[in-house]
Amino acid sequence: MEYIMIFIAAVFVNNVILSQFLGICPFLGVSKKVDTALGMGAAVAFVMTIATIVTFLMQKYLLEPFGLTFMQTITFILVIASLVQMVEIILKKVSPPLYQALGVFLPLITTNCAILGVAIIVHQKDLSLLNSVIYAISTAIGFALAMVLFAGIREQLSLTKLPKAMEGTPIALLTAGLLALAFMGFAGIA
């Protein structure tokens, strides 16, 4: 039951984008097409899960025992940057169209505050390794869900006639706000 509550809370109630406002840059930048948003969500899911495992182990077995907890942020950033480079190399070989579609946003995963935020939140909540992995995967699913929903809405909006003043960023921000309000409806669940 504990794992289900972690999942529901991370995906719906405390969605990393819509409730905690982490990862807004890729949310607004890569969400014009559903397939690109899905690719970004998958890349973030992979990096977030692996980064959480590695940073958890580094925190427990390196930083805390040697009194180096003040190095937490810089260490976590270095781990995340290394993992993003690995994902970039893999995507370039496995899926060149997705690599091209993500473009400049793939390196932005390195500085995606959602990934760093999850690594730090896991430590702050003092979760076990298994709970940390479940939290990271659930948060990544919530990230991907928000991205895909937003991209689908933006694709539909691109087919409609909007007032000139609402085209582009204004309607995107308004839509993001409405999507965040919709996710607030899940607040009573967990």
PDB file of C-alpha atoms in Angstrom:
ATOM      1  CA  MET A   1       0.000   0.000   0.000  1.00  0.00           C
ATOM      2  CA  GLU A   2       2.911   2.332   0.779  1.00  0.00           C
ATOM      3  CA  TYR A   3       4.244   1.989  -2.784  1.00  0.00           C
ATOM      4  CA  ILE A   4       0.839   2.754  -4.271  1.00  0.00           C
ATOM      5  CA  MET A   5       0.575   5.896  -2.148  1.00  0.00           C
ATOM      6  CA  ILE A   6       4.051   7.008  -3.250  1.00  0.00           C
ATOM      7  CA  PHE A   7       3.025   6.423  -6.879  1.00  0.00           C
ATOM      8  CA  ILE A   8      -0.291   8.286  -6.674  1.00  0.00           C
ATOM      9  CA  ALA A   9       1.228  11.177  -4.738  1.00  0.00           C
ATOM     10  CA  ALA A  10       4.174  11.586  -7.127  1.00  0.00           C
ATOM     11  CA  VAL A  11       2.180  11.265 -10.361  1.00  0.00           C
ATOM     12  CA  PHE A  12      -0.992  13.179  -9.540  1.00  0.00           C
ATOM     13  CA  VAL A  13      -0.998  15.001  -6.202  1.00  0.00           C
ATOM     14  CA  ASN A  14       2.551  16.382  -6.091  1.00  0.00           C
ATOM     15  CA  ASN A  15       3.248  16.384  -9.820  1.00  0.00           C
ATOM     16  CA  VAL A  16       6.767  17.689 -10.228  1.00  0.00           C
ATOM     17  CA  ILE A  17       5.767  20.162 -12.952  1.00  0.00           C
ATOM     18  CA  LEU A  18       2.231  21.174 -12.084  1.00  0.00           C
ATOM     19  CA  SER A  19       2.486  21.286  -8.272  1.00  0.00           C
ATOM     20  CA  GLN A  20       6.158  21.769  -7.473  1.00  0.00           C
ATOM     21  CA  PHE A  21       7.012  23.847 -10.575  1.00  0.00           C
ATOM     22  CA  LEU A  22      10.220  21.952 -11.297  1.00  0.00           C
ATOM     23  CA  GLY A  23      11.153  21.259 -14.910  1.00  0.00           C
ATOM     24  CA  ILE A  24       9.208  24.151 -16.404  1.00  0.00           C
ATOM     25  CA  CYS A  25      11.800  24.862 -19.140  1.00  0.00           C
ATOM     26  CA  PRO A  26      11.336  21.544 -20.992  1.00  0.00           C
ATOM     27  CA  PHE A  27       7.627  21.620 -20.150  1.00  0.00           C
ATOM     28  CA  LEU A  28       7.142  24.822 -22.122  1.00  0.00           C
ATOM     29  CA  GLY A  29       9.892  24.254 -24.690  1.00  0.00           C
ATOM     30  CA  VAL A  30       9.451  20.655 -25.838  1.00  0.00           C
ATOM     31  CA  SER A  31       5.697  20.360 -25.566  1.00  0.00           C
ATOM     32  CA  LYS A  32       4.625  21.434 -29.046  1.00  0.00           C
ATOM     33  CA  LYS A  33       4.333  17.872 -30.369  1.00  0.00           C
ATOM     34  CA  VAL A  34       3.192  14.762 -28.506  1.00  0.00           C
ATOM     35  CA  ASP A  35       5.934  12.500 -29.886  1.00  0.00           C
ATOM     36  CA  THR A  36       8.678  14.945 -28.863  1.00  0.00           C
ATOM     37  CA  ALA A  37       7.119  15.342 -25.412  1.00  0.00           C
ATOM     38  CA  LEU A  38       6.935  11.571 -25.046  1.00  0.00           C
ATOM     39  CA  GLY A  39      10.594  11.240 -26.044  1.00  0.00           C
ATOM     40  CA  MET A  40      11.614  13.910 -23.578  1.00  0.00           C
ATOM     41  CA  GLY A  41       9.544  12.219 -20.885  1.00  0.00           C
ATOM     42  CA  ALA A  42      11.275   8.893 -21.573  1.00  0.00           C
ATOM     43  CA  ALA A  43      14.728  10.492 -21.507  1.00  0.00           C
ATOM     44  CA  VAL A  44      13.936  12.291 -18.250  1.00  0.00           C
ATOM     45  CA  ALA A  45      12.524   9.060 -16.772  1.00  0.00           C
ATOM     46  CA  PHE A  46      15.704   7.167 -17.561  1.00  0.00           C
ATOM     47  CA  VAL A  47      18.026   9.877 -16.259  1.00  0.00           C
ATOM     48  CA  MET A  48      15.869  10.582 -13.181  1.00  0.00           C
ATOM     49  CA  THR A  49      15.719   6.922 -12.132  1.00  0.00           C
ATOM     50  CA  ILE A  50      19.417   6.204 -12.644  1.00  0.00           C
ATOM     51  CA  ALA A  51      20.428   9.549 -11.101  1.00  0.00           C
ATOM     52  CA  THR A  52      18.306   8.868  -8.027  1.00  0.00           C
ATOM     53  CA  ILE A  53      19.925   5.467  -7.513  1.00  0.00           C
ATOM     54  CA  VAL A  54      23.469   6.773  -7.999  1.00  0.00           C
ATOM     55  CA  THR A  55      22.978   9.902  -5.890  1.00  0.00           C
ATOM     56  CA  PHE A  56      21.285   7.883  -3.137  1.00  0.00           C
ATOM     57  CA  LEU A  57      24.257   5.522  -2.971  1.00  0.00           C
ATOM     58  CA  MET A  58      26.755   8.379  -3.111  1.00  0.00           C
ATOM     59  CA  GLN A  59      24.935  10.206  -0.317  1.00  0.00           C
ATOM     60  CA  LYS A  60      24.728   7.147   1.972  1.00  0.00           C
ATOM     61  CA  TYR A  61      28.151   5.621   1.327  1.00  0.00           C
ATOM     62  CA  LEU A  62      30.384   8.532   0.388  1.00  0.00           C
ATOM     63  CA  LEU A  63      29.129  11.948   1.415  1.00  0.00           C
ATOM     64  CA  GLU A  64      27.619  11.152   4.834  1.00  0.00           C
ATOM     65  CA  PRO A  65      30.327   8.797   6.171  1.00  0.00           C
ATOM     66  CA  PHE A  66      33.131  11.210   5.257  1.00  0.00           C
ATOM     67  CA  GLY A  67      31.288  14.344   6.386  1.00  0.00           C
ATOM     68  CA  LEU A  68      31.061  15.745   2.859  1.00  0.00           C
ATOM     69  CA  THR A  69      27.348  16.506   2.820  1.00  0.00           C
ATOM     70  CA  PHE A  70      28.155  20.115   1.935  1.00  0.00           C
ATOM     71  CA  MET A  71      29.232  18.731  -1.484  1.00  0.00           C
ATOM     72  CA  GLN A  72      25.786  17.225  -2.128  1.00  0.00           C
ATOM     73  CA  THR A  73      24.536  19.676  -4.758  1.00  0.00           C
ATOM     74  CA  ILE A  74      27.718  19.782  -6.838  1.00  0.00           C
ATOM     75  CA  THR A  75      28.116  16.006  -6.654  1.00  0.00           C
ATOM     76  CA  PHE A  76      24.518  15.437  -7.729  1.00  0.00           C
ATOM     77  CA  ILE A  77      24.906  17.872 -10.632  1.00  0.00           C
ATOM     78  CA  LEU A  78      28.045  16.076 -11.838  1.00  0.00           C
ATOM     79  CA  VAL A  79      26.280  12.701 -11.697  1.00  0.00           C
ATOM     80  CA  ILE A  80      23.285  14.055 -13.617  1.00  0.00           C
ATOM     81  CA  ALA A  81      25.494  15.712 -16.239  1.00  0.00           C
ATOM     82  CA  SER A  82      27.371  12.455 -16.801  1.00  0.00           C
ATOM     83  CA  LEU A  83      24.156  10.486 -17.177  1.00  0.00           C
ATOM     84  CA  VAL A  84      22.750  12.998 -19.665  1.00  0.00           C
ATOM     85  CA  GLN A  85      25.863  12.667 -21.786  1.00  0.00           C
ATOM     86  CA  MET A  86      25.346   8.907 -21.785  1.00  0.00           C
ATOM     87  CA  VAL A  87      21.687   9.309 -22.830  1.00  0.00           C
ATOM     88  CA  GLU A  88      22.692  11.733 -25.572  1.00  0.00           C
ATOM     89  CA  ILE A  89      25.194   9.251 -27.019  1.00  0.00           C
ATOM     90  CA  ILE A  90      22.657   6.407 -26.866  1.00  0.00           C
ATOM     91  CA  LEU A  91      19.878   8.474 -28.496  1.00  0.00           C
ATOM     92  CA  LYS A  92      22.217   9.627 -31.259  1.00  0.00           C
ATOM     93  CA  LYS A  93      22.931   5.997 -32.176  1.00  0.00           C
ATOM     94  CA  VAL A  94      19.531   4.388 -31.491  1.00  0.00           C
ATOM     95  CA  SER A  95      17.041   7.081 -32.536  1.00  0.00           C
ATOM     96  CA  PRO A  96      18.512   9.898 -34.657  1.00  0.00           C
ATOM     97  CA  PRO A  97      15.066  11.442 -35.393  1.00  0.00           C
ATOM     98  CA  LEU A  98      14.295  11.728 -31.674  1.00  0.00           C
ATOM     99  CA  TYR A  99      17.798  13.072 -31.080  1.00  0.00           C
ATOM    100  CA  GLN A 100      17.188  15.749 -33.750  1.00  0.00           C
ATOM    101  CA  ALA A 101      13.691  16.513 -32.434  1.00  0.00           C
ATOM    102  CA  LEU A 102      14.941  17.088 -28.895  1.00  0.00           C
ATOM    103  CA  GLY A 103      17.756  19.279 -30.220  1.00  0.00           C
ATOM    104  CA  VAL A 104      18.986  21.779 -27.664  1.00  0.00           C
ATOM    105  CA  PHE A 105      16.605  20.499 -24.995  1.00  0.00           C
ATOM    106  CA  LEU A 106      18.512  17.239 -24.544  1.00  0.00           C
ATOM    107  CA  PRO A 107      21.520  18.986 -22.976  1.00  0.00           C
ATOM    108  CA  LEU A 108      19.026  20.992 -20.902  1.00  0.00           C
ATOM    109  CA  ILE A 109      18.165  17.769 -19.044  1.00  0.00           C
ATOM    110  CA  THR A 110      21.549  18.318 -17.380  1.00  0.00           C
ATOM    111  CA  THR A 111      20.205  21.428 -15.708  1.00  0.00           C
ATOM    112  CA  ASN A 112      16.632  20.171 -15.376  1.00  0.00           C
ATOM    113  CA  CYS A 113      15.758  21.088 -11.837  1.00  0.00           C
ATOM    114  CA  ALA A 114      13.201  18.251 -11.693  1.00  0.00           C
ATOM    115  CA  ILE A 115      15.972  15.648 -11.763  1.00  0.00           C
ATOM    116  CA  LEU A 116      18.104  17.444  -9.198  1.00  0.00           C
ATOM    117  CA  GLY A 117      14.980  18.161  -7.151  1.00  0.00           C
ATOM    118  CA  VAL A 118      14.025  14.474  -6.967  1.00  0.00           C
ATOM    119  CA  ALA A 119      17.553  13.496  -5.916  1.00  0.00           C
ATOM    120  CA  ILE A 120      17.453  16.071  -3.106  1.00  0.00           C
ATOM    121  CA  ILE A 121      13.841  15.359  -2.067  1.00  0.00           C
ATOM    122  CA  VAL A 122      14.654  11.651  -1.689  1.00  0.00           C
ATOM    123  CA  HIS A 123      17.390  12.589   0.766  1.00  0.00           C
ATOM    124  CA  GLN A 124      15.205  15.122   2.608  1.00  0.00           C
ATOM    125  CA  LYS A 125      12.367  12.601   3.023  1.00  0.00           C
ATOM    126  CA  ASP A 126      14.902   9.992   4.202  1.00  0.00           C
ATOM    127  CA  LEU A 127      13.459   7.318   1.900  1.00  0.00           C
ATOM    128  CA  SER A 128      14.915   3.845   1.550  1.00  0.00           C
ATOM    129  CA  LEU A 129      16.555   2.849  -1.730  1.00  0.00           C
ATOM    130  CA  LEU A 130      13.461   0.970  -2.941  1.00  0.00           C
ATOM    131  CA  ASN A 131      11.137   3.816  -1.970  1.00  0.00           C
ATOM    132  CA  SER A 132      13.520   6.254  -3.655  1.00  0.00           C
ATOM    133  CA  VAL A 133      13.443   4.306  -6.905  1.00  0.00           C
ATOM    134  CA  ILE A 134       9.640   4.057  -6.797  1.00  0.00           C
ATOM    135  CA  TYR A 135       9.423   7.790  -6.085  1.00  0.00           C
ATOM    136  CA  ALA A 136      11.801   8.605  -8.969  1.00  0.00           C
ATOM    137  CA  ILE A 137       9.937   6.389 -11.447  1.00  0.00           C
ATOM    138  CA  SER A 138       6.584   7.758 -10.306  1.00  0.00           C
ATOM    139  CA  THR A 139       7.799  11.333 -10.548  1.00  0.00           C
ATOM    140  CA  ALA A 140       9.141  10.634 -14.039  1.00  0.00           C
ATOM    141  CA  ILE A 141       5.775   9.171 -15.051  1.00  0.00           C
ATOM    142  CA  GLY A 142       4.074  12.283 -13.674  1.00  0.00           C
ATOM    143  CA  PHE A 143       6.541  14.456 -15.594  1.00  0.00           C
ATOM    144  CA  ALA A 144       5.858  12.549 -18.827  1.00  0.00           C
ATOM    145  CA  LEU A 145       2.097  12.599 -18.225  1.00  0.00           C
ATOM    146  CA  ALA A 146       2.072  16.376 -17.774  1.00  0.00           C
ATOM    147  CA  MET A 147       4.273  16.837 -20.857  1.00  0.00           C
ATOM    148  CA  VAL A 148       2.137  14.612 -23.079  1.00  0.00           C
ATOM    149  CA  LEU A 149      -1.166  16.100 -21.906  1.00  0.00           C
ATOM    150  CA  PHE A 150       0.142  19.604 -22.429  1.00  0.00           C
ATOM    151  CA  ALA A 151       1.562  18.720 -25.857  1.00  0.00           C
ATOM    152  CA  GLY A 152      -1.759  17.190 -26.920  1.00  0.00           C
ATOM    153  CA  ILE A 153      -3.630  20.308 -25.874  1.00  0.00           C
ATOM    154  CA  ARG A 154      -1.097  22.522 -27.665  1.00  0.00           C
ATOM    155  CA  GLU A 155      -1.417  20.450 -30.846  1.00  0.00           C
ATOM    156  CA  GLN A 156      -5.182  20.914 -30.748  1.00  0.00           C
ATOM    157  CA  LEU A 157      -4.817  24.635 -30.038  1.00  0.00           C
ATOM    158  CA  SER A 158      -2.551  25.020 -33.078  1.00  0.00           C
ATOM    159  CA  LEU A 159      -5.509  23.914 -35.238  1.00  0.00           C
ATOM    160  CA  THR A 160      -7.894  26.512 -33.827  1.00  0.00           C
ATOM    161  CA  LYS A 161      -8.256  30.181 -34.582  1.00  0.00           C
ATOM    162  CA  LEU A 162      -7.103  32.239 -31.607  1.00  0.00           C
ATOM    163  CA  PRO A 163      -7.065  35.979 -31.069  1.00  0.00           C
ATOM    164  CA  LYS A 164      -3.721  37.426 -32.163  1.00  0.00           C
ATOM    165  CA  ALA A 165      -2.805  38.443 -28.605  1.00  0.00           C
ATOM    166  CA  MET A 166      -3.300  34.895 -27.305  1.00  0.00           C
ATOM    167  CA  GLU A 167      -1.152  33.067 -29.871  1.00  0.00           C
ATOM    168  CA  GLY A 168       2.071  31.381 -28.741  1.00  0.00           C
ATOM    169  CA  THR A 169       3.267  31.857 -25.195  1.00  0.00           C
ATOM    170  CA  PRO A 170       0.131  33.482 -23.704  1.00  0.00           C
ATOM    171  CA  ILE A 171      -2.155  30.556 -24.570  1.00  0.00           C
ATOM    172  CA  ALA A 172       0.563  28.086 -23.515  1.00  0.00           C
ATOM    173  CA  LEU A 173       0.835  29.685 -20.072  1.00  0.00           C
ATOM    174  CA  LEU A 174      -2.932  29.897 -19.706  1.00  0.00           C
ATOM    175  CA  THR A 175      -3.259  26.235 -20.670  1.00  0.00           C
ATOM    176  CA  ALA A 176      -0.498  25.244 -18.237  1.00  0.00           C
ATOM    177  CA  GLY A 177      -2.329  27.074 -15.457  1.00  0.00           C
ATOM    178  CA  LEU A 178      -5.597  25.316 -16.255  1.00  0.00           C
ATOM    179  CA  LEU A 179      -3.822  21.950 -16.360  1.00  0.00           C
ATOM    180  CA  ALA A 180      -2.269  22.681 -12.946  1.00  0.00           C
ATOM    181  CA  LEU A 181      -5.720  23.531 -11.585  1.00  0.00           C
ATOM    182  CA  ALA A 182      -7.079  20.263 -12.973  1.00  0.00           C
ATOM    183  CA  PHE A 183      -4.336  18.325 -11.175  1.00  0.00           C
ATOM    184  CA  MET A 184      -5.194  20.121  -7.928  1.00  0.00           C
ATOM    185  CA  GLY A 185      -8.386  18.059  -7.964  1.00  0.00           C
ATOM    186  CA  PHE A 186      -6.277  15.051  -6.961  1.00  0.00           C
ATOM    187  CA  ALA A 187      -5.115  16.775  -3.759  1.00  0.00           C
ATOM    188  CA  GLY A 188      -7.628  14.953  -1.545  1.00  0.00           C
ATOM    189  CA  ILE A 189      -6.459  11.496  -2.623  1.00  0.00           C
ATOM    190  CA  ALA A 190      -3.164  11.246  -0.758  1.00  0.00           C
TER     191      ALA A 190
END
